[in-house]
Coordinates of C-alpha atoms and ligand atoms in Angstrom, one line a residue:
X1 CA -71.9 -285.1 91.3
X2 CA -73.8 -283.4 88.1
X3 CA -72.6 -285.9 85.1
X4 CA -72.3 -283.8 82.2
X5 CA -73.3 -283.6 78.3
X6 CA -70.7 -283.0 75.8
X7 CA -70.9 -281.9 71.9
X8 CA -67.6 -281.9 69.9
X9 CA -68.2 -279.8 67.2
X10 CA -65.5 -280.6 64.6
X11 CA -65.9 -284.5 65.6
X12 CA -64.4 -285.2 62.6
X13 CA -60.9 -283.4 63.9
X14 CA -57.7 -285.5 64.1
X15 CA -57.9 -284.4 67.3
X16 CA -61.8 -285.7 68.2
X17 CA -60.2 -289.2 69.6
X18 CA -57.4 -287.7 71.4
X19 CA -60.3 -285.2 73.4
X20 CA -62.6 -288.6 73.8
X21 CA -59.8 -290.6 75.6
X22 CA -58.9 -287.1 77.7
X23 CA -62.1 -287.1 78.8
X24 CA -62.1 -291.1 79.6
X25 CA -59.0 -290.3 81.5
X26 CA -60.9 -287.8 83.6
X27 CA -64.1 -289.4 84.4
X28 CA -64.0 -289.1 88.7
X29 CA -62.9 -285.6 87.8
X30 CA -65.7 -284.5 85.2
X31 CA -68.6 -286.8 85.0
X32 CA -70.3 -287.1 81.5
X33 CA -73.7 -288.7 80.9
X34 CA -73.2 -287.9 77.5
X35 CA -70.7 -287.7 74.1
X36 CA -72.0 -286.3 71.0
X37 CA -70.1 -285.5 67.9
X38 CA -71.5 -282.8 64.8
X39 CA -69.2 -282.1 61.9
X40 CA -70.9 -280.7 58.8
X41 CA -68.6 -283.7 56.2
X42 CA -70.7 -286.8 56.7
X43 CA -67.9 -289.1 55.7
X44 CA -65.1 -288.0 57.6
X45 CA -68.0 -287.6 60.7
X46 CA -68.7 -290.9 60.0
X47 CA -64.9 -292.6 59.9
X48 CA -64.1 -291.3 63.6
X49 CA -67.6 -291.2 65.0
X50 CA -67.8 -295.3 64.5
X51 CA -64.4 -295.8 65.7
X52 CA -65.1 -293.9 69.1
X53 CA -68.4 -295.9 69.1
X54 CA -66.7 -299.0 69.4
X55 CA -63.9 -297.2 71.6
X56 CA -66.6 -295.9 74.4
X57 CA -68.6 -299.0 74.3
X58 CA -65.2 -300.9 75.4
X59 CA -64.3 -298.5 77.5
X60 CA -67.2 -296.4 79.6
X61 CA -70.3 -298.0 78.5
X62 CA -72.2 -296.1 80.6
X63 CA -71.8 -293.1 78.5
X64 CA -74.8 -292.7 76.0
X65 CA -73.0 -291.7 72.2
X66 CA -73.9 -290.8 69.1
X67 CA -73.0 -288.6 66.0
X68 CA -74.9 -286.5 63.4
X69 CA -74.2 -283.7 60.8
X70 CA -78.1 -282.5 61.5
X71 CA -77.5 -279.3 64.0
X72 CA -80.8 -279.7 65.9
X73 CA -79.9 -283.3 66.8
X74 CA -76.3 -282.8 67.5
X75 CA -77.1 -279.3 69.2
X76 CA -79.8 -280.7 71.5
X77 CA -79.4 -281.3 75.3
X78 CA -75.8 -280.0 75.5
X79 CA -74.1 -278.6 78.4
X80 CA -70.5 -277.3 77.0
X81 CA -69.5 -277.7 73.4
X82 CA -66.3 -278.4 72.6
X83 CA -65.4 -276.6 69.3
X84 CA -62.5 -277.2 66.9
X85 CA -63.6 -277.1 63.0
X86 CA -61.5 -276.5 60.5
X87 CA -63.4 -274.9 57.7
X88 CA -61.7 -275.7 54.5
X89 CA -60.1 -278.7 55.9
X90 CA -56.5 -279.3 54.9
X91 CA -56.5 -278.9 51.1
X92 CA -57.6 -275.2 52.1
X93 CA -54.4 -274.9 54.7
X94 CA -52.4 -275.9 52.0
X95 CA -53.0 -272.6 49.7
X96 CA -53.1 -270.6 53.0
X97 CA -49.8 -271.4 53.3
X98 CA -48.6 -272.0 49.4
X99 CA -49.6 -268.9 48.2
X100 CA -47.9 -266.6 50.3
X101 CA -45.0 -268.7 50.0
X102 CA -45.4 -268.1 45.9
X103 CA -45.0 -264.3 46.4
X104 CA -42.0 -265.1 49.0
X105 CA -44.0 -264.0 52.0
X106 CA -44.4 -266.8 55.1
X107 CA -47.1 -269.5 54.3
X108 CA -48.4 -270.2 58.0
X109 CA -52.0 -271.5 59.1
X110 CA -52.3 -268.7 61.7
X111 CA -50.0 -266.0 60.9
X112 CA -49.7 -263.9 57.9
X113 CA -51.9 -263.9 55.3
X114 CA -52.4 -267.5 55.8
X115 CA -54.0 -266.7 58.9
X116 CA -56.1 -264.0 57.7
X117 CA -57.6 -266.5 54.8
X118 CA -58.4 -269.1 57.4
X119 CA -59.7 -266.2 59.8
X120 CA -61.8 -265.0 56.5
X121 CA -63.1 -268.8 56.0
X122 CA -63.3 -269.6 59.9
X123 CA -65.7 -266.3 61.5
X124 CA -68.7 -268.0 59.5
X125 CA -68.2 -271.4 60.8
X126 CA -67.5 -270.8 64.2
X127 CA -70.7 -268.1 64.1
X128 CA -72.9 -270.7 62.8
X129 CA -72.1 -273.1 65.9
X130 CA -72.9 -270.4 68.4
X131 CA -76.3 -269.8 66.6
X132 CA -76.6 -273.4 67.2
X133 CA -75.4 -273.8 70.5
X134 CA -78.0 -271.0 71.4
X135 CA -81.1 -272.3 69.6
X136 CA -80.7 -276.2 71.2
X137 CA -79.1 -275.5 74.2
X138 CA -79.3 -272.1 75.6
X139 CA -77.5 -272.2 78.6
X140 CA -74.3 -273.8 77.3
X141 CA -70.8 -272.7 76.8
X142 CA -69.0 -273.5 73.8
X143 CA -65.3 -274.1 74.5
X144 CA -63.6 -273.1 71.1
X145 CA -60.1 -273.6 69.7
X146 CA -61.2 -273.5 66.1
X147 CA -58.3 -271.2 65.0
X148 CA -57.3 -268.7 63.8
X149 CA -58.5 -268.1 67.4
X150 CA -56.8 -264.4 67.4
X151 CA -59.6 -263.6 64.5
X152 CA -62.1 -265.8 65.5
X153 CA -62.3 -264.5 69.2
X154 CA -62.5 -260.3 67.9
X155 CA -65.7 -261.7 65.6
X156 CA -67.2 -263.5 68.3
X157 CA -66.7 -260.3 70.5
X158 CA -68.1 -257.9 67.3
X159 CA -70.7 -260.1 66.3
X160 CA -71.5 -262.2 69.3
X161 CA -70.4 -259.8 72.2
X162 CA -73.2 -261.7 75.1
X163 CA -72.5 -265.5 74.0
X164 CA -71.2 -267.8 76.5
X165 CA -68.5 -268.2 74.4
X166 CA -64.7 -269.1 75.6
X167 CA -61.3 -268.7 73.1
X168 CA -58.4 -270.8 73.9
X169 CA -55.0 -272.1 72.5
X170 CA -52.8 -274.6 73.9
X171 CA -49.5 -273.2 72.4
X172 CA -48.5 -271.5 76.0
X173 CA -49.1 -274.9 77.9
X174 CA -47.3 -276.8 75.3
X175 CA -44.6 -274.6 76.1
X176 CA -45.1 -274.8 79.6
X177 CA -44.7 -277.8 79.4
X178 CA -41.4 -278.1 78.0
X179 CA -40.6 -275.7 80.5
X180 CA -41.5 -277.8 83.6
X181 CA -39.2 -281.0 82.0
X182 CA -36.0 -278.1 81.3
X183 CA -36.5 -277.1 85.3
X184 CA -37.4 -280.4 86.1
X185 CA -40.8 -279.7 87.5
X186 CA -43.5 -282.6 87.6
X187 CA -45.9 -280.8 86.2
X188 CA -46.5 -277.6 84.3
X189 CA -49.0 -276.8 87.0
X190 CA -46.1 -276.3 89.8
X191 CA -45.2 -272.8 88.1
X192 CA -46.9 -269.8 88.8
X193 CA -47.0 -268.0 85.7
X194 CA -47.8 -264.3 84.2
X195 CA -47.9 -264.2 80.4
X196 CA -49.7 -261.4 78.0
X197 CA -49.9 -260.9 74.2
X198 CA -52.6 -261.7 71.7
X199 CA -53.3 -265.4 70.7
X200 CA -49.7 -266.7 68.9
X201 CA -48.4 -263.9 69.8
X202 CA -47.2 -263.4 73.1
X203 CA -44.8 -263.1 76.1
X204 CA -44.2 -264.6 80.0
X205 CA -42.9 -261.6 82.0
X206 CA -43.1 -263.9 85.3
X207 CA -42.4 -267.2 86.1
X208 CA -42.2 -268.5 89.9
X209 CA -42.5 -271.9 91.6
X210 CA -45.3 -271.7 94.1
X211 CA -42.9 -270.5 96.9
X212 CA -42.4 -267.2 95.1
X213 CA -39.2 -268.4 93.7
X214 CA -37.9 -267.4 90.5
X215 CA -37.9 -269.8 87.8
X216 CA -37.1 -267.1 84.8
X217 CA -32.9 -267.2 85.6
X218 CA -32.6 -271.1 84.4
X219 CA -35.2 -270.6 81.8
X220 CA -33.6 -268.2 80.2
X221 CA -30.0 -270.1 80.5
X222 CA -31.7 -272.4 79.1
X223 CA -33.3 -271.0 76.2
X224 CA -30.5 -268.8 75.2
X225 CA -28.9 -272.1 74.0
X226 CA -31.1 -274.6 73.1
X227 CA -34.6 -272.4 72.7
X228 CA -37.4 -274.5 73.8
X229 CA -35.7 -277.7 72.8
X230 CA -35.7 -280.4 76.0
X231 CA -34.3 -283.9 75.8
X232 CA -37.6 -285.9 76.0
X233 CA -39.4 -285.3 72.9
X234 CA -43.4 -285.9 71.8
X235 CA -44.6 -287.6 68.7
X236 CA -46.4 -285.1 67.2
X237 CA -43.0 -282.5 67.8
X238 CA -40.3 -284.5 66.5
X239 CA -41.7 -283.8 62.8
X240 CA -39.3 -281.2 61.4
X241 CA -41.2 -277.5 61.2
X242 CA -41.9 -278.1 65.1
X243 CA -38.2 -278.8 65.8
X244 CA -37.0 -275.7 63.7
X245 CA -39.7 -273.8 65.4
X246 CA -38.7 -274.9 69.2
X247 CA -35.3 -274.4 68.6
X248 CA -35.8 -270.7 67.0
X249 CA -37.1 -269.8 69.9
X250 CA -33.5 -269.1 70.7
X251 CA -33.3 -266.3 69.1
X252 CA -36.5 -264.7 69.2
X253 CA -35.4 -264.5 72.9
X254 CA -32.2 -262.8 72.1
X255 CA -34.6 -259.8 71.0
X256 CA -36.2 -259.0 74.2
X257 CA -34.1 -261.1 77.2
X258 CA -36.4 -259.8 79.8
X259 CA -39.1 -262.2 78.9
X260 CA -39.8 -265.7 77.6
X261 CA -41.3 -265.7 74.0
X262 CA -44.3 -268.1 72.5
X263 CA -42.5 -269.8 69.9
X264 CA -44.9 -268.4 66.8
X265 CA -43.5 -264.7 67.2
X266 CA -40.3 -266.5 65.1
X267 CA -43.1 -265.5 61.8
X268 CA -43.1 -262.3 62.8
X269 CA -39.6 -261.5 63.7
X270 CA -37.6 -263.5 61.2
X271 CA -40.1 -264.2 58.7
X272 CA -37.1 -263.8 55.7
X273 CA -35.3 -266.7 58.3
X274 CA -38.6 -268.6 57.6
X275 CA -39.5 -267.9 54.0
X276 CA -35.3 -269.4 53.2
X277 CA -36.3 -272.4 55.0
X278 CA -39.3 -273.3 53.6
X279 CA -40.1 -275.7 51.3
X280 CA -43.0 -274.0 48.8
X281 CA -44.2 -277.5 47.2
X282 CA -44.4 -279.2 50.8
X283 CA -45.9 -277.4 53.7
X284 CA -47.1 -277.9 57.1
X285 CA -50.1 -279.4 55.8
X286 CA -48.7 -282.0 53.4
X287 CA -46.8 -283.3 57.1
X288 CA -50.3 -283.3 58.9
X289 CA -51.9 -285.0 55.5
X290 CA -48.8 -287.7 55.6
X291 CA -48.4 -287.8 59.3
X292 CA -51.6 -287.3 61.8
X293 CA -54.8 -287.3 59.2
X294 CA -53.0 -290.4 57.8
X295 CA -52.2 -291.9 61.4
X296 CA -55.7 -291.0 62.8
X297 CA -57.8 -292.2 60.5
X298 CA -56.4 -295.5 59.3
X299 CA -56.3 -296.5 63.6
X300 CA -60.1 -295.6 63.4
X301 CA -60.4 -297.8 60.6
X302 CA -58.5 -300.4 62.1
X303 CA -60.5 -300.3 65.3
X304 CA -63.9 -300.4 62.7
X305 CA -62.2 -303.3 61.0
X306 CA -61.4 -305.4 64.3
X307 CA -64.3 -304.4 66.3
X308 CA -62.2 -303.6 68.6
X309 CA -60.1 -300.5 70.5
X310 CA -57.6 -303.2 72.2
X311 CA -54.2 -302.6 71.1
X312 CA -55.1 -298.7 69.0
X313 CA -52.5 -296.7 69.0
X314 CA -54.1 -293.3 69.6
X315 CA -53.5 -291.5 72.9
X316 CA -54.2 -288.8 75.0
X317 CA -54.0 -285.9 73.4
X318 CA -52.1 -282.9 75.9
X319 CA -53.9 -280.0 74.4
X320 CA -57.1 -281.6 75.0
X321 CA -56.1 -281.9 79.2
X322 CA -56.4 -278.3 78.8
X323 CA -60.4 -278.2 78.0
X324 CA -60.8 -280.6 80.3
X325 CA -59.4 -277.8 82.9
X326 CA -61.3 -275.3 81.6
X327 CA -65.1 -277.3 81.8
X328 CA -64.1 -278.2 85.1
X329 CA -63.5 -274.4 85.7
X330 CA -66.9 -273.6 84.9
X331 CA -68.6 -276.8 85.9
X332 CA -67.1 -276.7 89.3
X333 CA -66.4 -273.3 90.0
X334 CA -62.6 -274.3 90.2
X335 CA -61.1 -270.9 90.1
X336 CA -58.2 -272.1 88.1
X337 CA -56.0 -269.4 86.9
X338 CA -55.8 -270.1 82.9
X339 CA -54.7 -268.3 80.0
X340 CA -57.7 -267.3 77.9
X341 CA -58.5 -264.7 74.9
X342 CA -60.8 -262.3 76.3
X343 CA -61.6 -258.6 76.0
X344 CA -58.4 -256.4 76.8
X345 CA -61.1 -253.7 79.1
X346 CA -58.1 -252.1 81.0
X347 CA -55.7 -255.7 82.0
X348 CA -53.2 -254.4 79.7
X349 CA -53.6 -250.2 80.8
X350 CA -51.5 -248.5 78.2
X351 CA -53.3 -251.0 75.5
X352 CA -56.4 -250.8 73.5
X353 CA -59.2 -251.6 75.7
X354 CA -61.2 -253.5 73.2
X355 CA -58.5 -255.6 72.0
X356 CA -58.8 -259.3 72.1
X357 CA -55.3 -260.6 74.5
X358 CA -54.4 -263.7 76.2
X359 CA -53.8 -263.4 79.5
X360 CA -55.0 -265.6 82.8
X361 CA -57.7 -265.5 83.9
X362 CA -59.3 -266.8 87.3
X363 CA -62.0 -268.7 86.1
X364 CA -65.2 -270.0 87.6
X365 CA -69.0 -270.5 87.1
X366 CA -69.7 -267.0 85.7
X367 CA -66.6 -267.3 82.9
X368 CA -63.2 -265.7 83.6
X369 CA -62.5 -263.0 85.4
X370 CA -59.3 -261.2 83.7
X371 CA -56.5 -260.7 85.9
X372 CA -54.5 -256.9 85.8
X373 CA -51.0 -257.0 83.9
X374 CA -50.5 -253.8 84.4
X375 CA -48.1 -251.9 81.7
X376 CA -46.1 -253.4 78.8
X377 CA -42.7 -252.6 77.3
X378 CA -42.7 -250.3 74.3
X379 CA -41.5 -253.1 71.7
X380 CA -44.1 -255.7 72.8
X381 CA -46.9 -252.8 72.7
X382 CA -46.0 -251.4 69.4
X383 CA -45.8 -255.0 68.2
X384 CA -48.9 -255.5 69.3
X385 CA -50.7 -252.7 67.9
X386 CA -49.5 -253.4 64.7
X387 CA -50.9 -256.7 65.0
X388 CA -54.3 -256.5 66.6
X389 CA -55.2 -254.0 63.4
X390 CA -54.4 -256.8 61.2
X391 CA -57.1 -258.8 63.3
X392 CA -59.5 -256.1 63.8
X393 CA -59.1 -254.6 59.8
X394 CA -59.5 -258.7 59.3
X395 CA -63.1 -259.1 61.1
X396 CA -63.9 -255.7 59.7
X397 CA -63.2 -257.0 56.0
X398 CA -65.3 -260.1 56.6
X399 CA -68.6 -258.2 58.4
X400 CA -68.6 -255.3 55.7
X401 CA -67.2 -257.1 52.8
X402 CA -64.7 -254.7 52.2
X403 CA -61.5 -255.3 49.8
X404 CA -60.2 -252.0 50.9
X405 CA -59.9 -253.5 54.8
X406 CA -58.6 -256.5 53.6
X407 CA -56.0 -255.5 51.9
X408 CA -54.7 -252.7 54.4
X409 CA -55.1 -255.8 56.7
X410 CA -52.5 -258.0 55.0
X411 CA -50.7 -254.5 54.5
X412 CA -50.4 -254.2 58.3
X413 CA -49.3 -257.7 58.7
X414 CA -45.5 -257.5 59.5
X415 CA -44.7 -260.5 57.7
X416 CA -45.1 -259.0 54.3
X417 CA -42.8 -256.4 53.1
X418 CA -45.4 -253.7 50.9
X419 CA -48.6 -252.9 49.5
X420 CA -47.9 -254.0 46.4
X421 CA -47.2 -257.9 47.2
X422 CA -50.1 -257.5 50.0
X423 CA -52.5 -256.7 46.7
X424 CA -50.9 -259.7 44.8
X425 CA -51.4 -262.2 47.2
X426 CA -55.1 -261.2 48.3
X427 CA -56.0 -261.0 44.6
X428 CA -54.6 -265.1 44.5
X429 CA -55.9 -265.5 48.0
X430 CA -59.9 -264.2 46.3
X431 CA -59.4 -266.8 44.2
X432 CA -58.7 -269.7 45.6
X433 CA -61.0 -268.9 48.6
X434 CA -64.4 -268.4 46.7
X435 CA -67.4 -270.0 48.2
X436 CA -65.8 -269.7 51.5
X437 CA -65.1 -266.2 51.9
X438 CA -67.8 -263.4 51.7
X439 CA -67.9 -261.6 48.4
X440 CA -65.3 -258.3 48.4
X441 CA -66.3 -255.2 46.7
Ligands
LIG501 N1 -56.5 -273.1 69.5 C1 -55.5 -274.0 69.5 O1 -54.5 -273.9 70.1 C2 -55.6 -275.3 68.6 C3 -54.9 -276.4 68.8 C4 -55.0 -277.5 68.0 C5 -55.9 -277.4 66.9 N2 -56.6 -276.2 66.7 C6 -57.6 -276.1 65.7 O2 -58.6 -277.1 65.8 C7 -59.2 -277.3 64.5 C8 -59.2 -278.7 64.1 O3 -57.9 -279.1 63.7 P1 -57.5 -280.4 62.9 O4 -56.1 -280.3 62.4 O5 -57.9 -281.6 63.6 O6 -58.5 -280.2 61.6 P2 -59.4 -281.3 60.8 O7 -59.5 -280.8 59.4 O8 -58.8 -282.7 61.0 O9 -60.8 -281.3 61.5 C9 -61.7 -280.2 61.4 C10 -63.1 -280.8 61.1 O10 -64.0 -279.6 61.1 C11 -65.0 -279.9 60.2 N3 -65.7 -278.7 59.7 C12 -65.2 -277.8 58.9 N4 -66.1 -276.8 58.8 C13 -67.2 -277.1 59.6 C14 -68.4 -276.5 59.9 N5 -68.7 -275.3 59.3 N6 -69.2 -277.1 60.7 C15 -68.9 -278.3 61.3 N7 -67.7 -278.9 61.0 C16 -66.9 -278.3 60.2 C17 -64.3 -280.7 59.1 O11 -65.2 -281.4 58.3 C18 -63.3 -281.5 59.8 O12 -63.8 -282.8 60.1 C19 -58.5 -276.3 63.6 O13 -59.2 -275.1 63.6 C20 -57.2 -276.1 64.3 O14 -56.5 -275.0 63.8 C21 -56.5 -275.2 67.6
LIG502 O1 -49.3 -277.9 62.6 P1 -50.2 -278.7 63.5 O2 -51.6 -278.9 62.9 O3 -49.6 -279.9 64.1 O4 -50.4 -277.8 64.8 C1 -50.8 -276.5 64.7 C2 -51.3 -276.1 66.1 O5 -50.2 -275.9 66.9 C3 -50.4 -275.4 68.3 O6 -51.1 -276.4 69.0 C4 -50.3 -277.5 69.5 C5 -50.0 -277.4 70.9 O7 -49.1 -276.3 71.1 C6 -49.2 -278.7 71.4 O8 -49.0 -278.6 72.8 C7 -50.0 -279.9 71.1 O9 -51.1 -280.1 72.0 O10 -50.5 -279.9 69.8 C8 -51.2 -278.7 69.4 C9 -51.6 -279.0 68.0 O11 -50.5 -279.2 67.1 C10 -51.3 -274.2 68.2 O12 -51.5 -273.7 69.5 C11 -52.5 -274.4 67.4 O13 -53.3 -273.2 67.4 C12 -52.2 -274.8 66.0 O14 -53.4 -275.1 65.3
LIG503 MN1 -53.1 -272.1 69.2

């Protein structure tokens, strides 16, 4: 079997060693010859890189590693790259999320005008990999999460329309994941499922086990009480904003009981429910900055310290199972159905052809092949339309420095209430973002 060459691009993620042990974990699956790491902050490159050193030499010294923040030698000799940067890093989440929250308007990483500053600060970023990826190693694919991937996946169809790239989120197979444990499934993967939307912002229409049975009737028992909450919790979801958000998911179903909801339509739909309960000096971010930077880093030091991975505490992570999938997919020519953000060309038929959605995908050695939804409801659609303008007007903003787009952008958005607090919270938004965002005339 082909052993493989990998590049995470990012490598300086919380979730680089959480990908790293995935791919351990998968070795007679997906054979690698090779691990490489780039991130463009030497330091933090430098704290996880020499912790997964010491971790691969342990555990699959066979495996040839190495990290670098120099593009040629990072970009050189790679098959798939795995991407998740996060330009900005968490300080910059922070304001994408406080500033809003100053003019009472949700403070979200992806959604709102949080989402649109990240997506403003991420199109660069993620560009400048693919340039990359292309230059070294032409006949890669780059695998990217780097959110906000709603954004991020229209520019790299604008600007990038015949890359070999792939746009992916994990939010649906987190969820279907909880789903599997509520109908006491083994494994996500024993559903047969039919789900459309745009990244964070979507619905299941079907779900069956793979008899043809319908799964949706207890689902929807369930959620209608408890939402997406299910007795065996994860680490990362007991922290507090990812209870609240599970749980909401109660009554963002009320709304529309024909389907089952991804959990982040709650900003959307009750964004004054969300604004009331959040806190504007401690955000998401300050948890992640007390919670998984802190718990990521100081095990890498620890392992850097001892010499040793015996007895870390970092694990699996379950979002990276899914780009394991997916490189397999491509590698292997699986044709795994999966739920990717690709070009809507006709899957949705009473939907803008050249919108970016999520829906599966059959997916082999030539990329994915879309599968047909067919037609949506009216309330998803106009949803929908309302949103993928705030995308589009986004990428449009960022590729023709325009003010004027931006701000009818975070007009659009549904999360904030006029014009006038739109202007307010791009002029803050300008501010804080300069040297990351193209200059706005
Ligand atoms: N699509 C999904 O469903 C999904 C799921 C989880 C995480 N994510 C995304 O993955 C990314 C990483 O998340 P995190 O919380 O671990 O962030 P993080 O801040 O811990 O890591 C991001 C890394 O990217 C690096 N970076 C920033 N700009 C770069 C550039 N231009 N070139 C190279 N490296 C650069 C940073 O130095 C940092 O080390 C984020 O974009 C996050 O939103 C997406
Ligand atoms: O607030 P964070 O940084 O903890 O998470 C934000 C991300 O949340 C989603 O990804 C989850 C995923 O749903 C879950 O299954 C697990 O693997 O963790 C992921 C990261 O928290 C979302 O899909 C991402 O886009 C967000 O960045
Ligand atoms: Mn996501």
């Amino acid at each position: 079997m082909k052993k493989f060459s990998i590049l995470i691009a990012g490598g300086g993620s919380t979730f680089t060693p959480g990908i790293i042990l995935m791919l351990l974990d998968n070795l007679d699956k997906f054979p690698i010859r090779q691990i490489k790491m780039y991130d463009n902050d030497t330091e933090r490159q430098a704290k996880i890189g020499d912790a997964c050193a010491i971790l691969l030499k342990e555990r699959a010294p066979e495996i040839e590693f190495s990290y670098s923040t120099k593009p040629e030698e990072a970009f050189t000799d790679i098959d798939f790259v795995m991407a998740h940067i996060r330009v900005g890093k968490y300080p910059m989440r922070e304001l994408d999320e406080k500033i809003p929250l100053k003019h009472g308007v949700v403070g979200q990483e992806t959604c709102g005008p949080g989402g649109v500053a990240y997506g403003m600060r991420s199109i660069g970023g993620v560009i400048e990999l693919i340039d990359y990826m292309e230059k070294y190693s032409p006949n890669a694919w780059m695998l990217n999460y780097s959110n906000p991937a709603a954004i991020v996946a229209e520019a790299t169809r604008r600007l990038k329309p015949n890359s070999k790239v792939l746009n992916i989120c994990d939010m649906p197979i987190g969820i279907e994941v909880r789903m599997a444990e509520i109908l006491g499934l083994d494994s996500r993967k024993d559903m047969d499922i039919m789900y459309y939307g745009l990244n964070h912002f979507g619905w299941w229409k079907s779900i069956k086990d793979k008899a043809g049975n319908d799964l949706m009737p207890i689902l929807k028992e369930h959620v209608a009480k408890h939402g997406y909450v299910e007795k065996k919790g994860d680490s990362q979801h007991t922290d507090a904003s990812w209870c609240d958000t599970f749980a909401k998911a109660k009554d963002v179903f009320a709304i529309d009981p024909t389907t089952l909801p991804n959990t982040y339509l709650k900003y959307y739909l009750f964004p004054d429910y969300v604004v009331e309960h959040s806190n504007k000096e401690y955000t998401r971010a300050n948890e992640v900055m007390d919670g998984r930077e802190k718990f990521v880093f100081g095990e890498c030091d620890k392992i850097v310290k001892n010499k040793t991975s015996n007895n870390t505490e970092l694990h699996i992570d379950e979002h990276a199972s899914y780009i394991v999938d997916l490189a397999r997919a491509i590698a292997f020519n699986t044709k795994e159905k999966m739920l990717l953000i690709v070009e809507n060309n006709g899957a949705i038929v009473n939907f803008d052809p050249t919108a970016m959605v999520e829906i599966p995908c059959i997916v082999g050695n030539a990329g994915p092949e879309p599968l047909v939804i067919g037609a949506i409801p009216q309330f998803q659609k106009g949803l929908m339309e309302q949103q993928v303008s705030v995308e589009k007007l986004t990428v449009e903003a960022w590729i023709e420095g325009s003010y004027q787009k931006l701000w009818q952008a975070l007009t659009m958005s549904k999360t904030v209430p006029s014009a006038s607090i739109a202007k307010a919270i791009l002029d803050d938004l300008i501010e804080a973002n300069k040297g990351y965002w193209p200059e706005l005339k």
